[in-house]
Coordinates of C-alpha atoms in Angstrom, one line a residue:
Chain B
X1 CA -7.0 -15.4 -34.6
X2 CA -3.8 -16.3 -32.9
X3 CA -3.3 -17.8 -29.5
X4 CA -4.9 -16.2 -26.5
X5 CA -2.3 -14.9 -23.9
X6 CA -3.0 -13.7 -20.3
X7 CA -0.2 -11.3 -19.2
X8 CA 0.0 -11.0 -15.4
X9 CA 2.2 -8.1 -14.2
X10 CA 1.6 -5.0 -12.0
X11 CA 4.2 -3.0 -13.9
X12 CA 2.1 -1.1 -16.5
X13 CA 5.1 -0.4 -18.6
X14 CA 6.0 -4.0 -19.0
X15 CA 2.4 -5.0 -19.4
X16 CA 1.8 -2.5 -22.2
X17 CA 5.0 -3.4 -24.0
X18 CA 4.4 -7.1 -23.9
X19 CA 0.8 -6.8 -24.8
X20 CA 1.6 -4.5 -27.8
X21 CA 4.3 -6.9 -29.0
X22 CA 2.0 -9.9 -29.0
X23 CA -1.0 -8.0 -30.3
X24 CA 1.1 -6.8 -33.3
X25 CA 1.9 -10.5 -34.0
X26 CA -1.8 -11.5 -34.0
X27 CA -2.1 -12.9 -30.5
X28 CA -5.3 -12.0 -28.5
X29 CA -4.0 -10.5 -25.3
X30 CA -5.6 -9.7 -22.0
X31 CA -3.9 -8.5 -18.8
X32 CA -4.2 -8.8 -15.0
X33 CA -2.3 -6.7 -12.4
X34 CA -2.6 -9.0 -9.4
X35 CA -2.6 -12.6 -8.4
X36 CA -6.3 -12.9 -7.4
X37 CA -7.6 -11.4 -10.6
X38 CA -5.1 -13.5 -12.7
X39 CA -6.4 -16.7 -11.2
X40 CA -10.1 -15.6 -11.6
X41 CA -9.4 -14.6 -15.2
X42 CA -7.6 -17.8 -16.1
X43 CA -10.3 -20.0 -14.5
X44 CA -13.2 -18.0 -16.0
X45 CA -11.9 -18.2 -19.6
X46 CA -8.7 -20.3 -19.8
X47 CA -6.2 -18.7 -22.2
X48 CA -3.7 -20.6 -24.4
X49 CA -0.7 -19.4 -22.3
X50 CA -0.1 -17.4 -19.2
X51 CA 2.9 -15.0 -18.9
X52 CA 3.4 -14.5 -15.2
X53 CA 5.5 -12.1 -13.1
X54 CA 6.4 -13.6 -9.7
X55 CA 6.3 -10.3 -7.7
X56 CA 2.7 -9.2 -8.0
X57 CA 0.1 -8.0 -5.3
X58 CA -2.5 -10.2 -3.6
X59 CA -0.9 -13.6 -4.5
X60 CA 2.7 -14.2 -5.6
X61 CA 3.3 -15.5 -9.2
X62 CA 4.5 -18.8 -7.6
X63 CA 1.2 -19.2 -5.8
X64 CA -0.8 -18.3 -8.9
X65 CA 1.0 -21.0 -10.8
X66 CA 0.5 -23.5 -8.0
X67 CA -3.3 -22.7 -7.9
X68 CA -3.7 -22.9 -11.7
X69 CA -1.9 -26.3 -11.7
X70 CA -4.3 -27.5 -9.0
X71 CA -7.5 -26.7 -11.0
X72 CA -8.4 -29.3 -13.7
X73 CA -9.4 -26.7 -16.2
X74 CA -6.0 -25.0 -16.1
X75 CA -3.8 -27.9 -15.0
X76 CA -2.2 -28.3 -18.4
X77 CA -2.1 -24.6 -19.3
X78 CA 1.4 -23.5 -20.5
X79 CA 2.8 -21.0 -18.0
X80 CA 5.9 -18.9 -18.7
X81 CA 7.3 -16.9 -15.9
X82 CA 8.7 -13.4 -16.7
X83 CA 10.3 -12.3 -13.5
X84 CA 12.7 -9.8 -12.0
X85 CA 13.7 -12.4 -9.5
X86 CA 16.7 -13.9 -11.1
X87 CA 18.3 -16.0 -8.3
X88 CA 18.7 -19.6 -9.2
X89 CA 16.6 -20.6 -6.2
X90 CA 13.7 -18.5 -7.7
X91 CA 14.1 -20.1 -11.1
X92 CA 14.2 -23.5 -9.4
X93 CA 11.1 -22.6 -7.4
X94 CA 9.3 -21.4 -10.6
X95 CA 9.8 -24.8 -12.3
X96 CA 9.0 -26.6 -9.0
X97 CA 5.5 -25.0 -8.9
X98 CA 4.9 -26.0 -12.5
X99 CA 6.2 -23.2 -14.9
X100 CA 7.0 -24.4 -18.4
X101 CA 9.7 -21.8 -18.8
X102 CA 11.4 -18.9 -16.9
X103 CA 12.5 -15.7 -18.4
X104 CA 14.5 -13.3 -16.2
X105 CA 14.2 -9.5 -16.4
X106 CA 15.9 -7.5 -18.0
X107 CA 14.4 -9.3 -20.9
X108 CA 14.5 -9.2 -24.7
X109 CA 11.0 -8.8 -26.2
X110 CA 12.1 -10.8 -29.3
X111 CA 13.5 -13.6 -27.2
X112 CA 10.3 -13.6 -25.2
X113 CA 8.2 -14.0 -28.3
X114 CA 10.4 -16.9 -29.5
X115 CA 10.1 -18.7 -26.1
X116 CA 6.3 -18.2 -26.0
X117 CA 6.0 -19.6 -29.6
X118 CA 8.3 -22.6 -28.6
X119 CA 6.2 -23.4 -25.5
X120 CA 3.0 -23.2 -27.5
X121 CA 4.4 -25.4 -30.3
X122 CA 5.6 -28.0 -27.7
X123 CA 2.1 -28.1 -26.3
X124 CA 0.5 -28.4 -29.7
X125 CA 2.8 -31.3 -30.5
X126 CA 2.1 -33.0 -27.2
X127 CA -1.7 -32.7 -27.7
X128 CA -1.6 -34.3 -31.1
Chain O
X1 CA -3.8 45.4 24.4
X2 CA -3.5 47.0 20.9
X3 CA -0.4 44.9 20.2
X4 CA -2.3 41.8 21.2
X5 CA -5.2 42.7 18.9
X6 CA -2.8 43.5 16.0
X7 CA -0.9 40.2 16.5
X8 CA -4.1 38.2 16.5
X9 CA -5.2 39.9 13.3
X10 CA -1.9 39.3 11.6
X11 CA -2.0 35.7 12.7
X12 CA -5.5 35.3 11.3
X13 CA -4.6 36.9 8.0
X14 CA -1.5 34.6 7.7
X15 CA -3.5 31.5 8.5
X16 CA -6.3 32.4 6.0
X17 CA -3.7 33.1 3.3
X18 CA -2.0 29.7 4.0
X19 CA -5.3 27.8 3.9
X20 CA -6.3 29.6 0.6
X21 CA -2.9 28.9 -0.9
X22 CA -3.1 25.2 0.0
X23 CA -6.6 24.9 -1.4
X24 CA -5.5 26.7 -4.6
X25 CA -2.5 24.4 -5.0
X26 CA -4.8 21.3 -4.6
X27 CA -7.3 22.7 -7.2
X28 CA -4.5 23.4 -9.7
X29 CA -3.0 20.0 -9.1
X30 CA -6.3 18.3 -9.7
X31 CA -7.0 20.3 -12.8
X32 CA -3.5 19.5 -14.2
X33 CA -3.5 15.8 -13.2
X34 CA -5.6 14.4 -16.1
X35 CA -3.4 16.3 -18.6
X36 CA -0.3 14.9 -16.9
X37 CA -1.7 11.4 -16.9
X38 CA -2.6 11.7 -20.6
X39 CA 0.9 12.9 -21.4
X40 CA 2.3 10.0 -19.5
X41 CA 0.1 7.5 -21.3
X42 CA 1.1 9.0 -24.7
X43 CA 4.8 8.8 -23.8
X44 CA 4.4 5.2 -22.7
X45 CA 2.7 4.3 -26.0
X46 CA 5.4 6.1 -27.9
X47 CA 8.2 4.2 -26.2
X48 CA 6.4 0.9 -26.6
X49 CA 6.0 1.6 -30.3
X50 CA 9.6 2.5 -30.6
X51 CA 10.7 -0.7 -28.9
X52 CA 8.5 -2.7 -31.2
X53 CA 10.2 -1.3 -34.2
X54 CA 8.8 2.3 -34.7
X55 CA 11.0 5.2 -35.5
X56 CA 11.4 8.8 -34.3
X57 CA 13.7 11.4 -35.7
X58 CA 15.8 13.9 -33.9
X59 CA 13.7 16.7 -35.5
X60 CA 10.5 15.2 -34.1
X61 CA 12.1 15.1 -30.7
X62 CA 13.2 18.7 -30.9
X63 CA 9.7 19.8 -32.0
X64 CA 8.1 18.1 -29.0
X65 CA 6.5 20.3 -26.3
X66 CA 8.6 20.4 -23.1
X67 CA 6.2 18.5 -21.0
X68 CA 5.9 15.6 -23.5
X69 CA 9.7 15.5 -23.9
X70 CA 10.1 15.2 -20.1
X71 CA 7.5 12.5 -20.0
X72 CA 9.3 10.6 -22.8
X73 CA 12.6 10.9 -21.0
X74 CA 11.1 9.6 -17.8
X75 CA 9.5 6.7 -19.7
X76 CA 12.7 5.8 -21.5
X77 CA 14.6 5.8 -18.1
X78 CA 11.8 3.6 -16.6
X79 CA 11.9 1.1 -19.5
X80 CA 15.6 0.8 -20.0
X81 CA 16.6 -1.3 -16.9
X82 CA 13.9 -3.8 -17.7
X83 CA 15.1 -4.6 -21.2
X84 CA 18.0 -6.1 -23.0
X85 CA 19.0 -6.8 -26.5
X86 CA 17.8 -4.8 -29.4
X87 CA 15.0 -3.2 -27.4
X88 CA 17.6 -1.7 -25.0
X89 CA 19.8 -0.6 -27.8
X90 CA 16.8 1.3 -29.3
X91 CA 16.3 3.2 -26.0
X92 CA 20.1 3.8 -25.7
X93 CA 20.0 5.5 -29.1
X94 CA 17.1 7.6 -27.9
X95 CA 19.0 8.6 -24.8
X96 CA 21.9 9.5 -27.0
X97 CA 19.6 11.7 -29.1
X98 CA 18.2 13.4 -26.2
X99 CA 21.4 13.5 -24.3
X100 CA 19.6 12.6 -21.1
X101 CA 22.9 11.5 -19.5
X102 CA 24.8 14.7 -20.3
X103 CA 21.9 16.7 -18.9
X104 CA 21.9 14.7 -15.7
X105 CA 25.6 15.1 -15.4
X106 CA 25.2 18.8 -15.7
X107 CA 22.4 18.8 -13.2
X108 CA 24.7 16.9 -10.8
X109 CA 26.7 20.1 -10.4
X110 CA 23.7 22.3 -9.8
X111 CA 23.7 24.4 -6.6
X112 CA 20.2 23.2 -5.6
X113 CA 20.0 19.9 -3.9
X114 CA 16.8 18.9 -5.7
X115 CA 18.4 19.1 -9.1
X116 CA 21.4 17.0 -7.9
X117 CA 19.0 14.5 -6.3
X118 CA 17.1 14.1 -9.7
X119 CA 20.5 13.8 -11.4
X120 CA 21.5 11.0 -9.0
X121 CA 18.3 9.2 -9.7
X122 CA 18.4 9.6 -13.5
X123 CA 22.1 8.6 -13.7
X124 CA 21.2 5.4 -12.0
X125 CA 18.6 4.7 -14.7
X126 CA 21.0 5.6 -17.5
X127 CA 23.6 3.2 -16.1
X128 CA 26.5 4.0 -18.4
X129 CA 30.2 3.9 -17.4
X130 CA 30.3 7.7 -17.3
X131 CA 27.2 7.8 -15.2
X132 CA 29.0 5.6 -12.7
X133 CA 31.9 8.1 -12.5
X134 CA 29.4 11.0 -11.9
X135 CA 27.6 9.0 -9.2
X136 CA 30.8 8.1 -7.4
X137 CA 31.4 11.9 -7.2
X138 CA 27.9 12.4 -5.8
X139 CA 28.8 10.1 -2.9
X140 CA 30.6 13.1 -1.4
X141 CA 27.8 15.5 -2.0
X142 CA 27.0 18.0 0.8
X143 CA 23.4 16.9 0.9
X144 CA 22.7 13.6 2.7
X145 CA 19.8 12.6 0.5
X146 CA 21.8 13.1 -2.7
X147 CA 24.6 10.9 -1.2
X148 CA 22.1 8.2 -0.3
X149 CA 20.4 8.4 -3.8
X150 CA 23.7 8.2 -5.5
X151 CA 24.6 5.1 -3.5
X152 CA 21.3 3.4 -4.3
X153 CA 21.7 4.3 -8.0
X154 CA 25.2 2.7 -8.0
X155 CA 23.7 -0.4 -6.5
X156 CA 21.1 -0.5 -9.3
X157 CA 23.9 -0.2 -11.9
X158 CA 26.0 -2.9 -10.2
X159 CA 29.4 -1.7 -11.6
X160 CA 32.3 -3.3 -9.5
X161 CA 34.2 0.0 -9.9
X162 CA 31.8 1.6 -7.4
X163 CA 32.3 -1.1 -4.7
X164 CA 35.4 0.6 -3.1
X165 CA 34.0 4.1 -3.1
X166 CA 30.7 2.8 -1.8
X167 CA 32.1 0.9 1.2
X168 CA 34.5 3.8 2.0
X169 CA 31.6 6.3 2.0
X170 CA 30.3 4.9 5.3
X171 CA 33.5 6.2 7.0
X172 CA 33.8 9.5 5.1
X173 CA 33.3 13.0 6.6
X174 CA 30.1 13.3 4.6
X175 CA 28.8 9.8 5.4
X176 CA 26.4 7.5 3.5
X177 CA 24.2 5.4 5.8
X178 CA 25.8 2.0 6.2
X179 CA 22.6 0.1 5.4
X180 CA 22.3 1.8 2.0
X181 CA 26.0 1.5 1.1
X182 CA 26.1 -2.2 2.1
X183 CA 22.9 -2.9 0.2
X184 CA 24.3 -1.2 -2.9
X185 CA 27.7 -3.1 -2.7
X186 CA 25.9 -6.4 -2.3
X187 CA 23.8 -5.7 -5.4
X188 CA 27.1 -5.3 -7.3
X189 CA 27.7 -9.0 -6.7
X190 CA 30.9 -11.0 -6.6
X191 CA 32.8 -8.3 -8.6
X192 CA 32.8 -6.2 -5.4
X193 CA 34.8 -8.8 -3.3
X194 CA 38.3 -7.6 -4.1
X195 CA 37.5 -4.0 -3.1
X196 CA 35.8 -5.3 0.1
X197 CA 38.8 -7.4 1.0
X198 CA 40.9 -4.2 0.6
X199 CA 38.5 -2.3 2.8
X200 CA 39.0 -4.8 5.6
X201 CA 42.4 -3.1 6.1
X202 CA 40.8 0.4 6.4
X203 CA 41.7 2.5 9.4
X204 CA 38.0 3.4 9.8
X205 CA 36.0 1.0 12.0
X206 CA 32.8 1.8 10.1
X207 CA 34.4 0.9 6.8
X208 CA 35.7 -2.4 8.1
X209 CA 32.3 -3.2 9.6
X210 CA 30.5 -2.4 6.3
X211 CA 33.0 -4.5 4.4
X212 CA 32.5 -7.4 6.8
X213 CA 28.7 -7.2 6.4
X214 CA 28.9 -7.1 2.7
X215 CA 31.3 -10.0 2.4
X216 CA 28.9 -12.0 4.6
X217 CA 25.9 -11.2 2.4
X218 CA 27.9 -12.0 -0.7
X219 CA 28.9 -15.5 0.8
X220 CA 32.5 -14.6 -0.1
X221 CA 34.4 -17.8 0.8
X222 CA 37.7 -16.2 -0.2
X223 CA 37.2 -13.8 2.7
X224 CA 37.2 -16.6 5.3
X225 CA 40.9 -16.6 6.2
X226 CA 40.9 -12.8 6.9
X227 CA 37.6 -12.9 8.7
X228 CA 38.8 -15.7 11.0
X229 CA 41.8 -13.6 11.9
X230 CA 39.6 -10.5 12.5
X231 CA 37.3 -12.5 14.7
X232 CA 40.1 -13.0 17.1
X233 CA 42.0 -9.7 16.8
X234 CA 39.5 -7.0 16.0
X235 CA 39.6 -4.4 18.8
X236 CA 35.9 -4.1 19.7
X237 CA 33.4 -6.8 20.3
X238 CA 30.7 -5.3 18.1
X239 CA 33.0 -5.6 15.1
X240 CA 33.8 -9.2 16.1
X241 CA 30.1 -10.0 16.4
X242 CA 29.6 -8.7 12.9
X243 CA 32.5 -10.9 11.7
X244 CA 31.0 -13.9 13.4
X245 CA 27.6 -13.2 11.7
X246 CA 29.4 -12.9 8.3
X247 CA 31.2 -16.2 8.8
X248 CA 27.9 -17.8 9.7
X249 CA 26.4 -16.5 6.5
X250 CA 29.4 -17.6 4.4
X251 CA 29.0 -21.0 5.9
X252 CA 32.5 -22.3 5.6
X253 CA 33.6 -25.1 7.9
X254 CA 37.1 -23.5 7.9
X255 CA 35.7 -20.9 10.3
X256 CA 34.6 -23.3 13.0
X257 CA 37.9 -23.3 15.1
X258 CA 38.1 -19.5 15.1
X259 CA 34.4 -19.3 16.1
X260 CA 34.9 -21.7 19.0
X261 CA 37.9 -19.8 20.2
X262 CA 36.0 -16.5 19.9
X263 CA 33.2 -18.0 22.0
X264 CA 35.5 -19.0 24.7
X265 CA 37.1 -15.6 25.1
X266 CA 34.0 -13.5 24.4
X267 CA 33.1 -11.0 27.1
X268 CA 29.7 -9.7 26.0
X269 CA 26.4 -11.5 25.5
X270 CA 26.0 -9.8 22.1
X271 CA 29.2 -11.4 20.8
X272 CA 28.4 -14.8 22.3
X273 CA 24.9 -14.7 20.6
X274 CA 26.5 -13.8 17.2
X275 CA 29.0 -16.6 17.4
X276 CA 26.4 -19.1 18.5
X277 CA 24.1 -18.1 15.7
X278 CA 27.1 -18.6 13.3
X279 CA 27.7 -22.1 14.8
X280 CA 24.0 -22.8 14.5
X281 CA 24.3 -22.1 10.8
X282 CA 27.4 -24.3 10.5
X283 CA 26.3 -27.0 12.9
X284 CA 29.7 -28.5 13.5
X285 CA 29.8 -31.4 15.9
X286 CA 33.3 -30.4 17.2
X287 CA 31.9 -27.2 18.6
X288 CA 29.4 -29.0 20.9
X289 CA 31.5 -28.7 24.1
X290 CA 31.9 -25.0 23.6
X291 CA 28.2 -24.5 22.8
X292 CA 27.2 -26.7 25.8
X293 CA 29.4 -24.5 28.1
X294 CA 27.2 -21.5 27.1
X295 CA 24.1 -23.3 28.5
X296 CA 25.6 -22.7 32.0
X297 CA 25.9 -19.0 31.5
X298 CA 23.6 -16.6 33.2
X299 CA 22.1 -14.8 30.2
X300 CA 18.7 -15.6 28.7
X301 CA 19.6 -14.7 25.1
X302 CA 22.9 -16.6 25.2
X303 CA 21.3 -19.8 26.6
X304 CA 18.5 -19.7 24.1
X305 CA 20.8 -19.3 21.2
X306 CA 23.1 -22.0 22.6
X307 CA 20.0 -24.3 22.8
X308 CA 19.2 -23.5 19.1
X309 CA 22.8 -24.3 18.2
X310 CA 22.6 -27.6 20.1
X311 CA 19.4 -28.5 18.2
X312 CA 21.1 -27.7 14.9
X313 CA 23.6 -30.5 15.7
X314 CA 20.9 -33.0 15.2
X315 CA 20.1 -36.0 17.5
X316 CA 23.3 -35.8 19.7
X317 CA 22.6 -32.1 20.5
X318 CA 18.9 -32.7 21.1
X319 CA 19.5 -35.6 23.4
X320 CA 22.2 -33.7 25.4
X321 CA 19.7 -30.9 25.8
X322 CA 16.9 -33.1 26.9
X323 CA 19.1 -34.8 29.4
X324 CA 20.1 -31.4 30.8
X325 CA 16.4 -30.5 31.0
X326 CA 15.5 -33.8 32.8
X327 CA 18.3 -33.1 35.3
X328 CA 17.1 -29.6 35.8
X329 CA 20.7 -28.2 35.2
X330 CA 21.5 -24.5 34.7
X331 CA 19.9 -23.0 31.6
X332 CA 17.5 -26.0 31.3
X333 CA 14.4 -23.8 31.4
X334 CA 15.6 -21.5 28.6
X335 CA 16.7 -24.4 26.5
X336 CA 13.4 -26.1 27.0
X337 CA 11.6 -22.9 26.0
X338 CA 13.7 -22.8 22.8
X339 CA 12.9 -26.5 22.0
X340 CA 9.2 -25.9 22.5
X341 CA 9.4 -22.9 20.2
X342 CA 11.1 -24.9 17.5
X343 CA 8.6 -27.7 17.8
X344 CA 5.8 -25.2 17.5
X345 CA 7.3 -23.8 14.3
X346 CA 7.9 -27.3 12.9
X347 CA 4.8 -29.1 13.9
X348 CA 2.2 -26.4 14.9
X349 CA 2.3 -27.6 18.6
X350 CA 4.9 -28.7 21.1
X351 CA 5.2 -32.5 20.9
X352 CA 5.6 -33.0 24.6
X353 CA 5.6 -31.0 27.7
X354 CA 9.2 -30.6 28.6
X355 CA 9.3 -29.4 32.1
X356 CA 6.8 -29.2 34.9

């Protein structure tokens, strides 16, 4: 089985599209629609990568990222932000709270897959 | 007496009919809702599969039931602005096949406002150059909601060609609310600036004000020379206050001398507050005497804003304020109040009691 990905987005369309794309490539995908459940899900069973929208209910994506970085079990988890917030300040903030990459919407699903694979490969190399 | 009885009876019948109709509507809606949701889910799945590399032929589309086709169109329109690259091209091909845009442009000429409203929304999602032209036309629609939706859709598309018509729409006979028009222009980004600079010369005060606001939100530094001039020569003080606010947002030190002069000749507290807020954002040391003079004025809001502008100058401003408070000079109480508020915001509690 491929890597396990947690997709966090309250937009059902984006969630289903990204999930479908990764499932068809052999990844095991699960989803969360808000910040609280994303944190709970990641802590309960840490995935191999989190794809995180910044504008989600309950907790913002930035806060989710910050909390995951604080917890020992998810501190090194690769986190890729996929966000409609495209201002350079938001991108800067994303990296400041610990994101490994930041993809702005509108996005290309193919490019997203490449970026996820690159982040996972980097992590794998680093862990060897 | 008979008339009264008959009236009551008619009223009772009408009320009962209305209640029954509302209940029936609710029942029908509830019965249809699961089916609608299922159609929506199916359409979402279909679009997702298409984006991921699936295919659909024109014949298949033609053979689709009307409800499914509509759901598919809605879903394509919802997905399109979130994607780019090949995925977006796939959806554009589908739009071409279904001719969603042509339909929406036809609907934009319908006599019913609801049809035109839907057209304005759909054209915003389609976001093609010809959709922009149709939406610019809808800015002059006879229905206010259609005009506002068209403006919001133009903002979503962000085509600079729409900036001029958008800003002028706030001064038109069939007006678009300034907040919606300015928001749409700002979403267009820096490409809107040339049209906004042209709009500063408009005869309409509303258009000039909207252009000033938008230039400020866009941080258009190229507008500073014109705005400096407008700050001093604009006829009414409300427009000048908006100009001061815009200069503050742009944040150019080139605006400081004009702001200081405007502060000295201002007649209304609203203009003084706007200029002081701009000076607070710019924090120029050379403006300190003019800001300090405002501490002696007899208006709570002006003195508080002047105190904030003094604090923005750093230690010299803070020390001058504290000396004034210690001497119990005019405005000292409002200034102290502002300092205490700022300390509260910064440290969670005032650091010291500033006046007895």
